[in-house]
Coordinates of C-alpha atoms in Angstrom, one line a residue:
X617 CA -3.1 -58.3 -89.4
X618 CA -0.5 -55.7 -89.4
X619 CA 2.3 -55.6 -86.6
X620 CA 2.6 -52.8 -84.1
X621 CA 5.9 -52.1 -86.8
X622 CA 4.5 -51.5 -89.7
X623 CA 1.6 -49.4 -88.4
X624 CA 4.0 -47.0 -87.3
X625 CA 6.2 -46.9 -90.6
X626 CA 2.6 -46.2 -92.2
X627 CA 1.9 -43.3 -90.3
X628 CA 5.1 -41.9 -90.0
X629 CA 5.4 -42.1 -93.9
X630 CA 2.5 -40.6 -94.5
X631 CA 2.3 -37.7 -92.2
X632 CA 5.8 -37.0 -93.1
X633 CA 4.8 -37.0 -96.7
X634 CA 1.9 -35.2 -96.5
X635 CA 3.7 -32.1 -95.7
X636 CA 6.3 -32.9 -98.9
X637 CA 3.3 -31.0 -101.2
X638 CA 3.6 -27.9 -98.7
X639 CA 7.2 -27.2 -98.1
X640 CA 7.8 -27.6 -101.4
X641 CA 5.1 -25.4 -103.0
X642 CA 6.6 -23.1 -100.3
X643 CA 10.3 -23.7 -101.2
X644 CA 9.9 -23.2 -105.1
X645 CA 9.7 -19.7 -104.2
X646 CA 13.3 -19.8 -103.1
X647 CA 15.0 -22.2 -105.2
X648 CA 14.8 -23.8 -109.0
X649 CA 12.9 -27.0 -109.0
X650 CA 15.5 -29.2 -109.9
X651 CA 18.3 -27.9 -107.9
X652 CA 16.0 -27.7 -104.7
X653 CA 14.9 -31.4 -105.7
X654 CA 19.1 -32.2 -106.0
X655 CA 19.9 -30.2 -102.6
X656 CA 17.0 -32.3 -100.6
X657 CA 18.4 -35.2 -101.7
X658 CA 22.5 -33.7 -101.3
X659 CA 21.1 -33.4 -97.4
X660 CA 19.1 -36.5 -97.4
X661 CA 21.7 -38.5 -98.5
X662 CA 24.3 -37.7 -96.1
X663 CA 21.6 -37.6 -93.3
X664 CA 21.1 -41.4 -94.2
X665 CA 24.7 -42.6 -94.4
X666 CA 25.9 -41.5 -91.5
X667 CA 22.8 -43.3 -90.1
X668 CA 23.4 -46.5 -92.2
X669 CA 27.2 -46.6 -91.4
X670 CA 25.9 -46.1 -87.4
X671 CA 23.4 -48.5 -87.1
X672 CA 24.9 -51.3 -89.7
X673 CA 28.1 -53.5 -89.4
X674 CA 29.9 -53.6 -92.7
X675 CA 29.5 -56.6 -93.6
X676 CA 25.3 -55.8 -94.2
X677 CA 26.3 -52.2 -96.1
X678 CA 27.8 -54.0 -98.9
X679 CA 26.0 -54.5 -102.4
X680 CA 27.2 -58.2 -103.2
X681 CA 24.4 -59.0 -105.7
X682 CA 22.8 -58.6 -108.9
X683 CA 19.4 -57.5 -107.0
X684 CA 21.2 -55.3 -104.4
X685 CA 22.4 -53.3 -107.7
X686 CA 18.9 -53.6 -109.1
X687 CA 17.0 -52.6 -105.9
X688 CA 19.6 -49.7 -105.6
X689 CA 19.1 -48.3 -108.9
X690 CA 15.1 -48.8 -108.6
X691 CA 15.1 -46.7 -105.8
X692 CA 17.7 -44.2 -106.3
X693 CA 16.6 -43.6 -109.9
X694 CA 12.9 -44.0 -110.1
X695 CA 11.6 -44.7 -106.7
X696 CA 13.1 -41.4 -105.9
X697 CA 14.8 -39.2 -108.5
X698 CA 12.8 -39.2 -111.3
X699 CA 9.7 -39.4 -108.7
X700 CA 10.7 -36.5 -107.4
X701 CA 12.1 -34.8 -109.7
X702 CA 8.9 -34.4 -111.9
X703 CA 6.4 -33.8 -109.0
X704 CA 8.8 -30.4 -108.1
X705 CA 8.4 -29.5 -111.8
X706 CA 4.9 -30.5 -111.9
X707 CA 3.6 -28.3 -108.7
X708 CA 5.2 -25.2 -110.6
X709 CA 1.8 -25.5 -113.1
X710 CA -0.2 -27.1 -110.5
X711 CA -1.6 -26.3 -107.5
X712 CA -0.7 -28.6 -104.0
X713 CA -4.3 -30.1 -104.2
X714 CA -4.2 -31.0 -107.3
X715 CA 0.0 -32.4 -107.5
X716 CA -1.8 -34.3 -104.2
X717 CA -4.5 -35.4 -106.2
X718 CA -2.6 -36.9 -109.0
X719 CA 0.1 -38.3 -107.1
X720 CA -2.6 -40.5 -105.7
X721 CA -2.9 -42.4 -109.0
X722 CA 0.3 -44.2 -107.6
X723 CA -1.8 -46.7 -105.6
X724 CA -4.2 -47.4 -109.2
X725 CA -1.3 -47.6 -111.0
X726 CA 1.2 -50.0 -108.0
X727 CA -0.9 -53.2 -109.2
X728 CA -1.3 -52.8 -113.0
X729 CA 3.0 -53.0 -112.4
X730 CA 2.7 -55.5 -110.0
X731 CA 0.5 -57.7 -112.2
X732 CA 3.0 -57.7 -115.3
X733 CA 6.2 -57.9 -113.1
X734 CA 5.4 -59.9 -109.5
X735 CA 4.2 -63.6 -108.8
X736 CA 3.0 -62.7 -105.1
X737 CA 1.2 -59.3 -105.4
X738 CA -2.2 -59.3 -106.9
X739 CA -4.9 -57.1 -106.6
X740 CA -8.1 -59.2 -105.8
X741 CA -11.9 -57.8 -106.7
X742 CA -12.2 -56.8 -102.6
X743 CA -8.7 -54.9 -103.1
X744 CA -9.9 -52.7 -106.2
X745 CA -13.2 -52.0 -104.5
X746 CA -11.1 -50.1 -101.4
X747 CA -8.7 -49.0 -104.2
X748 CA -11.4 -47.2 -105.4
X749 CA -13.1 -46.0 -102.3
X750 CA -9.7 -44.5 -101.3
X751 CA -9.5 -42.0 -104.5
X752 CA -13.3 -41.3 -104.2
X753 CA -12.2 -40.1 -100.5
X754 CA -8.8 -38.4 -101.8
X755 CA -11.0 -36.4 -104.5
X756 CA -13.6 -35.1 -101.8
X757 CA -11.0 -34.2 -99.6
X758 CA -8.8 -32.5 -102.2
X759 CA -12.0 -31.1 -103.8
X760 CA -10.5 -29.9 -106.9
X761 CA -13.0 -28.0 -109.0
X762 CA -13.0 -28.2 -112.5
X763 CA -11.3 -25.2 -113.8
X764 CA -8.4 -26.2 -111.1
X765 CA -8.1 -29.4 -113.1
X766 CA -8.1 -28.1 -116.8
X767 CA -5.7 -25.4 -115.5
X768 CA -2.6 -26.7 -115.8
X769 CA -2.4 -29.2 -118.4
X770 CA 1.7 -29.6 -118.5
X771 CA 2.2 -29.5 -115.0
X772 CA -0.7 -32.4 -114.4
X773 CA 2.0 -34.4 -117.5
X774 CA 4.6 -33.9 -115.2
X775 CA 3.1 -35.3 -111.9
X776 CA 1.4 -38.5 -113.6
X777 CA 4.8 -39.1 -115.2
X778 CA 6.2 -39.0 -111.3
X779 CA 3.3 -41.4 -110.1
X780 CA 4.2 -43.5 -112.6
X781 CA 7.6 -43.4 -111.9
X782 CA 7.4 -43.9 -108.3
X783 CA 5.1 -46.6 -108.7
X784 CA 7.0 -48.5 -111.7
X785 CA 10.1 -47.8 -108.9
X786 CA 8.6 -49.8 -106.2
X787 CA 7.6 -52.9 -107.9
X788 CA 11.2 -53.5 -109.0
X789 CA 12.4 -52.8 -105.4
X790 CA 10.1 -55.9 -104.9
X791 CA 11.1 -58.1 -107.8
X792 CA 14.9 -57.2 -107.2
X793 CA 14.8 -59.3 -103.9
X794 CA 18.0 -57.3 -102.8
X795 CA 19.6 -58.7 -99.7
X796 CA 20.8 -55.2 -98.4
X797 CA 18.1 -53.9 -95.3
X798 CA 15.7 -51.0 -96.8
X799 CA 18.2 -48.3 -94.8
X800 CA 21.1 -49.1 -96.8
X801 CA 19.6 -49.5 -100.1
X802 CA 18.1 -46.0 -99.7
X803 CA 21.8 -45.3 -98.4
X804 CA 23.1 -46.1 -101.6
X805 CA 20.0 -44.9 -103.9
X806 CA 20.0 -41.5 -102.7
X807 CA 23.3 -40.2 -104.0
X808 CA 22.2 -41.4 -107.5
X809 CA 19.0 -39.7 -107.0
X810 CA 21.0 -36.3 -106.4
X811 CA 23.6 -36.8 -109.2
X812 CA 20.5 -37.3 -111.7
X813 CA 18.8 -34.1 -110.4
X814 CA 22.2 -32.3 -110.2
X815 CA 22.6 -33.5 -114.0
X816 CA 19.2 -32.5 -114.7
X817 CA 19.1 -29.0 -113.2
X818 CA 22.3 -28.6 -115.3
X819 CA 20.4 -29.6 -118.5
X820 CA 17.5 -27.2 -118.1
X821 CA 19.9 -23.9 -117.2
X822 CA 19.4 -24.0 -113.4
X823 CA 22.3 -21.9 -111.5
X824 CA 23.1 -21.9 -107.9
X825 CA 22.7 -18.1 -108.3
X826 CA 18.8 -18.2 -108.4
X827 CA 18.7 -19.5 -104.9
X828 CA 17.3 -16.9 -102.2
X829 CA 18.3 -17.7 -99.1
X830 CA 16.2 -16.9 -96.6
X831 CA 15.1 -18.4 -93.2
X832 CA 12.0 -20.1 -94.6
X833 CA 13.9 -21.4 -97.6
X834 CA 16.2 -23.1 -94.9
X835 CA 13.6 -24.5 -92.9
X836 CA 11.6 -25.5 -96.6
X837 CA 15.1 -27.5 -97.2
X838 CA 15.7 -28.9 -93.8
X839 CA 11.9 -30.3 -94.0
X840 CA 12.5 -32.0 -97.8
X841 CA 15.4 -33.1 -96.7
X842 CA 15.7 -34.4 -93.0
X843 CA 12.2 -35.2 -92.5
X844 CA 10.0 -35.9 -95.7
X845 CA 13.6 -37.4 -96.8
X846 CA 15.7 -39.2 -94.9
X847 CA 13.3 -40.2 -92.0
X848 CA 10.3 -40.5 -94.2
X849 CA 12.5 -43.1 -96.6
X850 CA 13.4 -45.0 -93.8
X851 CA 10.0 -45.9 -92.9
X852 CA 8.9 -46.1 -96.4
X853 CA 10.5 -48.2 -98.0
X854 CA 11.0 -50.4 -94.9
X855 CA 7.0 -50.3 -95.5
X856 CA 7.6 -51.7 -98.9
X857 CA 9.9 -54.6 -97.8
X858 CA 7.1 -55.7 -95.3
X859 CA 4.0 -55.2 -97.0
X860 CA 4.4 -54.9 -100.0
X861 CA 4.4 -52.2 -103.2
X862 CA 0.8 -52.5 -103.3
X863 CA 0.2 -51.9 -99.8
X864 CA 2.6 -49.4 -99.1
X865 CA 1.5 -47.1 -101.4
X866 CA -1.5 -46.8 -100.1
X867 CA 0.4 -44.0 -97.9
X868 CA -0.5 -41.8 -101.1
X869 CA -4.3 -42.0 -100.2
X870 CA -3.6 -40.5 -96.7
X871 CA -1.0 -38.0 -98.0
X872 CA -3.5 -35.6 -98.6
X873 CA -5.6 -35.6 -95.6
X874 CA -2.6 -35.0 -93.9
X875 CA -2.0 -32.2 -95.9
X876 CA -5.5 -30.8 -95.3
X877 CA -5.6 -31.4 -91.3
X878 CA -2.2 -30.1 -91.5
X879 CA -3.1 -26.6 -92.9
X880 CA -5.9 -26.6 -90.3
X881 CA -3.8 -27.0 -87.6
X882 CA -0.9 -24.6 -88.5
X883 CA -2.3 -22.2 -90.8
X884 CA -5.9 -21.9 -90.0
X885 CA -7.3 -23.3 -92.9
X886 CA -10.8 -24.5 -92.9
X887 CA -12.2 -27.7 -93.6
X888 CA -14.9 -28.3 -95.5
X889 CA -17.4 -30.9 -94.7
X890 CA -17.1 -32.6 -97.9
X891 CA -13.5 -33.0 -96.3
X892 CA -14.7 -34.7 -93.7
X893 CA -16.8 -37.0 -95.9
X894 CA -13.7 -37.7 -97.8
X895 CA -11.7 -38.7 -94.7
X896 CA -14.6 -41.6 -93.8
X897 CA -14.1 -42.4 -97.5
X898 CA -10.5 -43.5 -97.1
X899 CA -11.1 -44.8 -93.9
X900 CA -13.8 -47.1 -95.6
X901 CA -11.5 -48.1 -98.0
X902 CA -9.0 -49.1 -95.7
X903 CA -11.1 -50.6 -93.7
X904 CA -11.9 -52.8 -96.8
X905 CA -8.5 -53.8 -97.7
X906 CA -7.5 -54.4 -94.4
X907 CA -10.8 -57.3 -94.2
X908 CA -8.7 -59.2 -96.9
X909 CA -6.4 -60.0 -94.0
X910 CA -9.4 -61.9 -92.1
X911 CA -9.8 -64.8 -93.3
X912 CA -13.6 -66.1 -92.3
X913 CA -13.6 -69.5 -93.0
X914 CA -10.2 -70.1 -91.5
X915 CA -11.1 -68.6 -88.5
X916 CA -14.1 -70.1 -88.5
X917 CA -12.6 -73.4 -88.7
X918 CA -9.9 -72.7 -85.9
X919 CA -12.7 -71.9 -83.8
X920 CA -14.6 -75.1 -84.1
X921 CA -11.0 -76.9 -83.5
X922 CA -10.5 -75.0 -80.8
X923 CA -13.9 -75.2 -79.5
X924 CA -13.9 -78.8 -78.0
X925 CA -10.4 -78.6 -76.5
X926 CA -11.6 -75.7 -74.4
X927 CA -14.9 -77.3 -73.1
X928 CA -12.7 -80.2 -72.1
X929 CA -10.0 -78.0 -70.6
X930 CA -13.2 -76.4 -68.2
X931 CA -13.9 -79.8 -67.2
X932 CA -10.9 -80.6 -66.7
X933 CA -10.6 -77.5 -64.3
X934 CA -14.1 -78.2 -63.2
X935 CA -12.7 -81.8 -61.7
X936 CA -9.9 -80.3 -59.9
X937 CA -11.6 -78.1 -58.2
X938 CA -14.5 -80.4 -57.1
X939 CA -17.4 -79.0 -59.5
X940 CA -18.0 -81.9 -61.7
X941 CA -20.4 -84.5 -61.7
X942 CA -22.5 -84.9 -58.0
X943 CA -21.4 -87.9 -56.1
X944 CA -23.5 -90.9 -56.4
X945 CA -25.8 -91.7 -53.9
X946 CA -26.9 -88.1 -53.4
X947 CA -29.7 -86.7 -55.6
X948 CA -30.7 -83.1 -56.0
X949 CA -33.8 -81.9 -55.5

Protein backbone atom coordinates (compact mmCIF):
# COMPACT_ATOMS: atom_id res chain seq x y z
CA UNK A 1 0.00 0.00 0.00
CA UNK A 2 1.06 3.50 -0.43
CA UNK A 3 3.08 5.40 2.38
CA UNK A 4 1.71 8.21 4.43
CA UNK A 5 4.51 10.08 1.77
CA UNK A 6 3.35 9.52 -1.27
CA UNK A 7 -0.31 10.10 -0.46
CA UNK A 8 0.56 13.45 0.30
CA UNK A 9 2.76 14.19 -2.85
CA UNK A 10 -0.51 12.78 -4.67
CA UNK A 11 -2.71 15.30 -3.33
CA UNK A 12 -0.65 18.09 -3.21
CA UNK A 13 0.15 17.49 -7.00
CA UNK A 14 -3.02 17.28 -7.93
CA UNK A 15 -4.77 20.01 -6.16
CA UNK A 16 -1.94 22.17 -7.12
CA UNK A 17 -2.44 21.17 -10.70
CA UNK A 18 -5.80 21.37 -10.91
CA UNK A 19 -5.87 25.06 -10.63
CA UNK A 20 -2.83 25.15 -13.45
CA UNK A 21 -6.10 25.09 -16.23
CA UNK A 22 -7.62 28.19 -14.24
CA UNK A 23 -4.89 30.63 -13.68
CA UNK A 24 -3.74 30.12 -16.81
CA UNK A 25 -7.00 30.52 -18.91
CA UNK A 26 -7.11 33.63 -16.56
CA UNK A 27 -3.48 34.82 -17.19
CA UNK A 28 -3.55 34.49 -21.19
CA UNK A 29 -5.52 37.57 -20.90
CA UNK A 30 -2.51 39.35 -19.66
CA UNK A 31 0.36 37.79 -21.28
CA UNK A 32 1.40 35.83 -24.70
CA UNK A 33 1.32 32.17 -24.21
CA UNK A 34 4.67 31.40 -24.66
CA UNK A 35 6.27 34.16 -22.78
CA UNK A 36 3.80 33.60 -19.74
CA UNK A 37 4.75 29.80 -20.12
CA UNK A 38 8.83 31.08 -20.15
CA UNK A 39 8.18 33.66 -17.06
CA UNK A 40 6.46 30.72 -14.88
CA UNK A 41 9.10 28.79 -15.41
CA UNK A 42 11.91 32.13 -15.15
CA UNK A 43 10.13 32.21 -11.37
CA UNK A 44 9.87 28.57 -10.88
CA UNK A 45 13.20 27.91 -11.60
CA UNK A 46 14.83 30.31 -9.23
CA UNK A 47 12.11 29.44 -6.64
CA UNK A 48 13.56 25.70 -6.86
CA UNK A 49 17.25 26.47 -6.73
CA UNK A 50 17.44 28.34 -3.99
CA UNK A 51 15.42 25.50 -2.45
CA UNK A 52 17.73 22.75 -3.92
CA UNK A 53 21.00 24.61 -2.96
CA UNK A 54 19.20 25.04 0.81
CA UNK A 55 18.11 21.68 1.47
CA UNK A 56 21.03 19.68 -0.53
CA UNK A 57 24.89 19.36 0.24
CA UNK A 58 26.85 19.77 -2.86
CA UNK A 59 28.06 16.82 -3.31
CA UNK A 60 24.11 15.41 -4.21
CA UNK A 61 23.45 18.71 -6.64
CA UNK A 62 25.92 17.54 -9.04
CA UNK A 63 25.05 15.71 -12.46
CA UNK A 64 27.94 13.01 -12.52
CA UNK A 65 26.17 10.68 -14.99
CA UNK A 66 24.97 9.74 -18.24
CA UNK A 67 21.27 9.33 -16.63
CA UNK A 68 21.47 12.46 -14.45
CA UNK A 69 21.96 14.32 -18.00
CA UNK A 70 19.18 12.18 -19.43
CA UNK A 71 16.72 12.48 -16.53
CA UNK A 72 17.52 16.35 -16.63
CA UNK A 73 16.87 16.83 -20.15
CA UNK A 74 13.54 14.53 -19.95
CA UNK A 75 12.20 16.71 -17.55
CA UNK A 76 13.35 20.07 -18.39
CA UNK A 77 12.55 19.52 -22.07
CA UNK A 78 9.55 17.35 -22.34
CA UNK A 79 8.28 16.60 -18.92
CA UNK A 80 7.97 20.26 -18.65
CA UNK A 81 8.71 22.61 -21.49
CA UNK A 82 7.29 21.32 -24.33
CA UNK A 83 4.35 19.91 -21.91
CA UNK A 84 3.74 23.06 -21.04
CA UNK A 85 4.43 24.97 -23.62
CA UNK A 86 1.67 23.37 -25.93
CA UNK A 87 -1.13 23.09 -23.28
CA UNK A 88 -0.79 27.28 -22.89
CA UNK A 89 -1.07 27.43 -26.72
CA UNK A 90 -3.72 24.81 -26.72
CA UNK A 91 -6.19 26.50 -24.03
CA UNK A 92 -6.11 29.74 -26.40
CA UNK A 93 -8.58 27.48 -28.95
CA UNK A 94 -9.87 25.47 -26.20
CA UNK A 95 -11.85 25.80 -23.41
CA UNK A 96 -10.39 24.78 -19.56
CA UNK A 97 -12.83 21.70 -19.57
CA UNK A 98 -11.89 20.51 -22.45
CA UNK A 99 -7.55 21.39 -22.23
CA UNK A 100 -8.61 19.30 -18.73
CA UNK A 101 -10.17 16.73 -20.63
CA UNK A 102 -7.45 16.05 -23.10
CA UNK A 103 -4.73 16.42 -20.84
CA UNK A 104 -6.16 13.39 -19.16
CA UNK A 105 -5.11 11.15 -22.07
CA UNK A 106 -1.64 11.35 -20.25
CA UNK A 107 -2.53 8.47 -18.01
CA UNK A 108 -3.88 6.18 -21.48
CA UNK A 109 -1.02 7.18 -23.09
CA UNK A 110 1.97 6.73 -19.68
CA UNK A 111 1.78 2.74 -20.36
CA UNK A 112 1.73 2.43 -24.12
CA UNK A 113 5.46 4.48 -23.42
CA UNK A 114 6.11 2.49 -20.54
CA UNK A 115 5.54 -0.80 -22.44
CA UNK A 116 8.06 -0.04 -25.37
CA UNK A 117 10.63 1.66 -23.06
CA UNK A 118 10.52 0.10 -19.23
CA UNK A 119 11.15 -3.61 -17.93
CA UNK A 120 9.20 -2.93 -14.48
CA UNK A 121 6.06 -0.96 -15.50
CA UNK A 122 3.33 -2.80 -17.09
CA UNK A 123 -0.18 -2.16 -17.29
CA UNK A 124 -2.00 -5.40 -16.20
CA UNK A 125 -5.92 -6.19 -17.52
CA UNK A 126 -7.13 -4.98 -13.64
CA UNK A 127 -4.91 -1.66 -14.34
CA UNK A 128 -6.65 -0.81 -17.76
CA UNK A 129 -10.03 -1.56 -16.38
CA UNK A 130 -9.51 1.51 -13.60
CA UNK A 131 -7.60 3.27 -16.39
CA UNK A 132 -10.72 3.34 -18.04
CA UNK A 133 -13.11 3.97 -15.27
CA UNK A 134 -10.99 7.07 -14.43
CA UNK A 135 -11.55 8.87 -18.02
CA UNK A 136 -15.33 7.66 -17.93
CA UNK A 137 -15.35 9.72 -14.49
CA UNK A 138 -13.02 12.71 -15.99
CA UNK A 139 -15.57 12.91 -19.02
CA UNK A 140 -18.75 13.15 -16.72
CA UNK A 141 -17.24 15.51 -14.60
CA UNK A 142 -15.80 17.73 -17.33
CA UNK A 143 -19.11 17.13 -19.32
CA UNK A 144 -17.98 18.48 -22.56
CA UNK A 145 -20.77 18.59 -25.01
CA UNK A 146 -20.30 17.95 -28.42
CA UNK A 147 -20.08 21.19 -30.14
CA UNK A 148 -17.38 22.10 -27.17
CA UNK A 149 -15.35 19.22 -28.59
CA UNK A 150 -15.62 19.86 -32.49
CA UNK A 151 -14.93 23.50 -31.55
CA UNK A 152 -11.60 23.88 -31.58
CA UNK A 153 -9.82 21.47 -33.62
CA UNK A 154 -6.12 23.16 -33.48
CA UNK A 155 -6.12 23.90 -30.05
CA UNK A 156 -7.36 20.14 -29.06
CA UNK A 157 -3.64 19.28 -31.64
CA UNK A 158 -1.90 21.36 -29.46
CA UNK A 159 -3.00 19.81 -25.94
CA UNK A 160 -2.67 15.96 -27.18
CA UNK A 161 0.71 16.90 -28.47
CA UNK A 162 1.41 18.18 -24.62
CA UNK A 163 -0.04 14.90 -23.13
CA UNK A 164 1.96 13.21 -25.15
CA UNK A 165 4.87 15.06 -24.39
CA UNK A 166 4.50 14.99 -20.82
CA UNK A 167 3.76 11.46 -20.81
CA UNK A 168 6.77 10.35 -23.32
CA UNK A 169 8.80 12.85 -20.54
CA UNK A 170 8.14 10.76 -17.60
CA UNK A 171 8.87 7.38 -18.84
CA UNK A 172 12.44 8.46 -19.61
CA UNK A 173 12.78 10.19 -16.20
CA UNK A 174 12.19 6.45 -15.18
CA UNK A 175 14.40 4.66 -17.65
CA UNK A 176 17.20 7.33 -17.06
CA UNK A 177 17.77 5.98 -13.44
CA UNK A 178 19.46 9.39 -12.61
CA UNK A 179 21.12 9.36 -9.28
CA UNK A 180 20.38 13.12 -8.56
CA UNK A 181 17.03 13.35 -5.87
CA UNK A 182 13.70 14.52 -7.89
CA UNK A 183 14.41 18.36 -6.38
CA UNK A 184 17.50 18.81 -8.03
CA UNK A 185 16.81 17.29 -11.33
CA UNK A 186 13.80 19.62 -11.54
CA UNK A 187 16.47 22.19 -10.23
CA UNK A 188 18.44 21.73 -13.22
CA UNK A 189 15.40 20.87 -15.80
CA UNK A 190 13.61 23.97 -15.21
CA UNK A 191 16.06 26.50 -16.65
CA UNK A 192 16.10 24.46 -19.90
CA UNK A 193 12.40 24.46 -19.86
CA UNK A 194 12.45 28.39 -19.74
CA UNK A 195 15.29 28.94 -22.30
CA UNK A 196 13.16 26.64 -24.79
CA UNK A 197 10.03 28.72 -24.18
CA UNK A 198 12.07 31.93 -24.16
CA UNK A 199 13.40 30.58 -27.66
CA UNK A 200 10.05 29.68 -28.65
CA UNK A 201 8.20 32.88 -27.79
CA UNK A 202 10.98 34.54 -29.76
CA UNK A 203 10.18 32.25 -32.79
CA UNK A 204 6.43 32.96 -32.96
CA UNK A 205 6.90 37.09 -32.59
CA UNK A 206 6.07 37.35 -28.81
CA UNK A 207 7.34 40.83 -27.19
CA UNK A 208 7.64 41.71 -23.65
CA UNK A 209 5.49 44.69 -24.69
CA UNK A 210 2.13 42.71 -24.92
CA UNK A 211 2.24 42.00 -21.32
CA UNK A 212 -0.50 43.94 -19.16
CA UNK A 213 0.37 44.13 -15.97
CA UNK A 214 -2.14 44.12 -13.65
CA UNK A 215 -2.73 42.76 -10.15
CA UNK A 216 -4.53 39.61 -11.32
CA UNK A 217 -1.85 38.97 -13.99
CA UNK A 218 0.61 39.05 -10.91
CA UNK A 219 -1.22 36.82 -8.85
CA UNK A 220 -2.02 34.47 -12.32
CA UNK A 221 2.07 34.38 -12.40
CA UNK A 222 2.82 33.90 -8.80
CA UNK A 223 0.23 30.79 -8.96
CA UNK A 224 1.99 29.09 -12.31
CA UNK A 225 4.93 29.78 -10.97
CA UNK A 226 5.37 29.25 -7.08
CA UNK A 227 2.63 26.93 -6.59
CA UNK A 228 1.39 24.86 -9.69
CA UNK A 229 5.39 25.19 -10.42
CA UNK A 230 7.90 24.88 -8.14
CA UNK A 231 5.98 23.24 -5.13
CA UNK A 232 3.75 21.23 -7.36
CA UNK A 233 7.13 19.74 -9.23
CA UNK A 234 8.54 18.95 -6.08
CA UNK A 235 5.94 16.60 -5.15
CA UNK A 236 5.40 15.45 -8.67
CA UNK A 237 8.03 14.24 -9.74
CA UNK A 238 9.11 12.92 -6.27
CA UNK A 239 5.63 11.01 -7.04
CA UNK A 240 7.27 9.61 -10.15
CA UNK A 241 10.53 8.38 -8.46
CA UNK A 242 8.34 6.45 -5.92
CA UNK A 243 5.58 5.17 -7.77
CA UNK A 244 6.17 5.16 -10.77
CA UNK A 245 5.25 7.11 -14.37
CA UNK A 246 2.22 5.07 -14.60
CA UNK A 247 1.00 5.71 -11.24
CA UNK A 248 1.84 9.16 -10.97
CA UNK A 249 0.05 10.21 -13.68
CA UNK A 250 -2.85 9.18 -12.54
CA UNK A 251 -2.75 12.89 -10.78
CA UNK A 252 -4.30 13.91 -14.40
CA UNK A 253 -7.62 11.97 -13.59
CA UNK A 254 -8.11 14.07 -10.39
CA UNK A 255 -6.90 17.33 -12.02
CA UNK A 256 -10.16 18.11 -13.07
CA UNK A 257 -12.33 17.47 -10.25
CA UNK A 258 -10.15 19.74 -8.51
CA UNK A 259 -10.72 22.13 -10.94
CA UNK A 260 -14.52 21.71 -10.79
CA UNK A 261 -14.77 21.68 -6.72
CA UNK A 262 -12.46 24.41 -7.04
CA UNK A 263 -14.69 26.79 -9.07
CA UNK A 264 -17.47 25.79 -6.63
CA UNK A 265 -15.80 26.89 -3.84
CA UNK A 266 -14.22 30.21 -5.00
CA UNK A 267 -16.35 31.25 -7.75
CA UNK A 268 -19.74 29.87 -7.14
CA UNK A 269 -19.94 27.64 -9.76
CA UNK A 270 -22.48 24.85 -9.67
CA UNK A 271 -22.06 21.28 -9.84
CA UNK A 272 -23.87 19.26 -11.73
CA UNK A 273 -24.93 15.88 -10.63
CA UNK A 274 -23.45 14.19 -13.45
CA UNK A 275 -20.37 15.74 -11.65
CA UNK A 276 -20.94 14.08 -8.86
CA UNK A 277 -21.35 10.77 -10.64
CA UNK A 278 -18.12 11.39 -12.33
CA UNK A 279 -16.19 11.94 -9.01
CA UNK A 280 -17.46 8.19 -7.71
CA UNK A 281 -16.20 7.18 -11.24
CA UNK A 282 -12.61 8.14 -10.51
CA UNK A 283 -12.92 7.05 -7.08
CA UNK A 284 -13.98 3.55 -8.48
CA UNK A 285 -11.20 3.52 -10.60
CA UNK A 286 -8.79 4.18 -8.12
CA UNK A 287 -10.21 2.12 -5.89
CA UNK A 288 -9.39 -0.58 -8.60
CA UNK A 289 -5.91 0.13 -9.21
CA UNK A 290 -5.12 0.57 -5.79
CA UNK A 291 -6.65 -3.53 -5.24
CA UNK A 292 -3.61 -4.50 -7.44
CA UNK A 293 -1.53 -3.67 -4.41
CA UNK A 294 -3.49 -6.61 -2.31
CA UNK A 295 -2.27 -9.42 -2.95
CA UNK A 296 -5.09 -12.22 -1.87
CA UNK A 297 -3.37 -15.30 -1.95
CA UNK A 298 -0.32 -13.96 -0.25
CA UNK A 299 -2.21 -12.62 2.39
CA UNK A 300 -4.10 -15.44 2.53
CA UNK A 301 -1.16 -17.53 2.99
CA UNK A 302 0.50 -15.27 5.72
CA UNK A 303 -2.55 -15.71 7.49
CA UNK A 304 -2.61 -19.37 7.66
CA UNK A 305 1.24 -19.09 8.71
CA UNK A 306 0.49 -16.81 11.04
CA UNK A 307 -2.53 -18.49 12.26
CA UNK A 308 -1.03 -21.40 14.34
CA UNK A 309 1.75 -19.33 15.96
CA UNK A 310 -0.89 -17.15 17.51
CA UNK A 311 -3.14 -19.89 18.92
CA UNK A 312 0.06 -21.24 20.47
CA UNK A 313 1.12 -17.77 21.67
CA UNK A 314 -2.62 -17.69 23.61
CA UNK A 315 -1.80 -20.84 25.12
CA UNK A 316 1.12 -19.99 25.87
CA UNK A 317 -0.35 -16.85 27.74
CA UNK A 318 -3.19 -19.03 28.85
CA UNK A 319 -0.47 -21.18 30.96
CA UNK A 320 1.02 -18.29 32.62
CA UNK A 321 -1.66 -16.97 33.79
CA UNK A 322 -3.19 -20.29 35.17
CA UNK A 323 -6.11 -20.75 32.43
CA UNK A 324 -5.02 -23.85 30.83
CA UNK A 325 -5.91 -27.28 31.11
CA UNK A 326 -7.89 -28.20 34.81
CA UNK A 327 -5.75 -29.98 37.24
CA UNK A 328 -6.15 -33.63 37.42
CA UNK A 329 -8.01 -35.07 39.93
CA UNK A 330 -10.76 -32.51 39.70
CA UNK A 331 -13.61 -32.95 37.17
CA UNK A 332 -16.15 -30.35 36.17
CA UNK A 333 -19.54 -30.80 36.34
Amino acid sequence: MADRRTILAFVAASVLFGGTFVAAKAGLSYFPPLLFVALRFDVAAVALAAFAVATTDREGLIPRTRGDAVGIVATGVLAIGLANALLFVGQQYATSAVGAIVFSLNPILTPVFAAVLLADERLSARGAVGMVLGLVGVALVVDPSLAMLVDGGVGKLFLFAGAVSGALGSVLIRRAESTLSSTVRTAWGLPLGAALSHALSLGAGESPAAIVWTPEAVLALAYVGLFAGAVAYIAYFGLLDRAGAIRANLIFYVVPAVSTLGGWALLGESIAPLAILGFLTIFAGFAVLGSEEVDAAALRRRLATRLPDAVAERADADDRLGLGEEPRGFESD
